[in-house]
Amino acid sequence: RQAAFRTDIGSLLEQIGTGKESLSFMKRRIRRLASQWGTAAHRLDGKLRRRWREQKKILVHVGFLTEESGDVFSPKVLKGGPLGEMVQWADILTALYVLGHNLKISVSVKELQGFLGVPPGRGSCPLTGPLPFDLIYTDYHGLQQMKQHMGLSLKKHKCHIRVIDTFGTEPAYNHEEYATLHGYRTNWGYWNLNSRQYMTMFPHTPDNSFMGFVSEELNETEKLSIQRNKVNNMAVVYGKEASMWKVKLSQSFLQILHRYMEIHGTVYYETQRPPEVPAFVKNHGLLPQQELQQLLRKAKLFIGFGFPYEGPAPLEAIANGCIFLQPKFHPHSSLNHEFFRGKPTSREVSSQHPYAEQYIGRPHVMTVDFNNSQEFDSAVREIMRTKVEPYLPYEYTCEGMLERVHAYIQHQDFCVPDIPFPPANVSKMWPGGPSGPFALLPNSTGLGWAPNASAPPSWPPLSALQLQVSEEGQSCVEACQHGGLVCEPAFFRFINNKEALSRLEVQCEGVEAEVNHVFPAFSVVQRECGLQKEPLLFSCAGFSTKYRRLCPCRDFRKGQVALCRDCL
Ligand code: UDP
């Protein structure tokens, strides 16, 4: 069946159910952004020129909201607890619904069992028949619940699963045996999925798929009126929970800021003003999203003190014409910071909001060393002088999210194995000669593969592939970035071969295939070359001081890093 865009969100709201503050929050959000989604649907419909889109049967099982996982978030919705996840799930539900798919929503194990057609009760009752869904979106909690209640059959069906995973999961942590043997074991990883089945909040490591969320969009009139009504000396502090204001240094920086600006906060409190919030701060208490937007429209500065990490609020502030001022970190990661400890990633977080720092940057974002009060002081003064327009990257608009989710649904298929290419026997027959399955063409940024007709179909299309070599100690994430490109894990299977090594004129004394998450790679000193034996370990994120890596890079659309030029 053809999927048809939907613009009336009524029946989505009905499907979401009631009885939890988290669900009410999500519904309020869906209602508030409904017209924005509608406009985006029309635009994307036009852009895709009514191309055939298959309607999928989709189950969304929000594990962290189930009683069985303890549902620690719902009671905190009105108390300053984390809302980012709920923002994202609300937007995922809306995107899937607006794209016209056949949606079922579950927030309890009972509903999950009902939808999957497994008998209720605990114990592991395998699902016997075929899976009644094309796709299942869930989270780590939900995955665990499915394992418990689908038993063995989960293995068989896991290619249909997508895991919403805020901070991401790197391949080395995802591969059970490898993680266990090499010290990458955590509370979360080791599901042996294809790493692109994990979908993140921001485009962290390209090993995962970037799902994202949306922010409020403004029309030209609104943008103008915001710019006219900006109050140059008004600041809003990022942090809705009093504990976030305890961060070291925040008090002294609030003092400096207070010399220049009127400071507003939206810190939750019950009866008394939280002692962490200085008397000179005008605290509004936790605001409904809509009222927060109004406050941000007036403010010139949105300032973070280091926590929470990587949330939606800075994007909303920038979209409403604020400048976001945040601390630069000596990178925080799972190795040195409590918050990230046990998370299945080694990613180094360079500031409170690396996406804002790296993808948006000045003049909308200023990332400074908060230990240096002079630098801080001059940043505040610069912000008061600088005029900025409200800005929202395309990938965080409704149209951008619909476009991306559409592309994933129509093109990502983890049920067919990624067959290596060229197959081993083919490279033996044509050891890199001109009649081989590829011609390697030099171009401005690196080397482009021109596959011959025998290459299997690929998404992203193989025409986007550009081979690069990393430095020693450099990951493919960085190597590709350096060339103005992005690492594309789907292409590893095309460069994991002797032919690629010989095309690059790498001197190998021997070529071994090994289970190692930095392979394919070579050591210049030892003249050792290694190919990857375990496709689940193809990793953009991996690096090693011993090896230079072969990196499959691709181009990307401006403002939509998840998609290459020819990806739609
Ligand atoms: N938010 C809100 N009222 C407030 C402060 C924040 O509704 O007073 C919303 C905000 O609009 C954002 C969401 O909370 O969409 C999540 O914000 P944050 O960036 O703090 O991320 P979190 O740590 O909650 O995941």
XYZ file of C-alpha atoms and ligand atoms in Angstrom, residues 25 29 81-85 87 238 240 266 285-289 292-293 308 311-314 316, ligand 1:
49
model
C 3.240 16.557 27.840
C 3.559 19.286 22.193
C 13.092 16.382 35.261
C 14.432 15.466 31.837
C 12.061 16.296 29.000
C 14.355 15.803 26.019
C 13.355 12.171 25.557
C 10.222 15.819 23.126
C 19.657 26.824 30.911
C 15.234 23.691 35.054
C 12.906 28.595 34.816
C 9.441 28.379 37.876
C 9.237 25.580 35.338
C 7.299 26.934 32.354
C 5.103 25.170 29.834
C 7.034 24.828 26.564
C 9.408 29.211 27.606
C 9.423 30.041 23.873
C 22.342 19.110 31.070
C 19.441 18.730 25.195
C 16.866 20.371 22.913
C 16.654 23.701 24.727
C 19.705 25.412 23.130
C 14.988 26.265 20.728
N 11.378 23.109 28.939
C 10.121 23.503 29.362
N 10.006 24.412 30.373
C 11.075 24.958 30.984
C 12.361 24.555 30.570
C 12.473 23.622 29.544
O 9.127 23.049 28.811
O 10.889 25.772 31.879
C 11.487 22.160 27.824
C 12.217 22.746 26.647
O 11.314 23.410 25.813
C 12.858 21.544 25.973
C 12.738 20.438 26.992
O 12.252 21.045 28.170
O 12.180 21.168 24.800
C 14.032 19.711 27.268
O 14.966 20.604 27.670
P 16.483 20.368 28.014
O 17.315 20.912 26.904
O 16.675 20.928 29.371
O 16.778 18.799 27.973
P 16.570 17.645 29.057
O 17.751 17.681 29.948
O 15.296 17.930 29.749
O 16.480 16.391 28.246
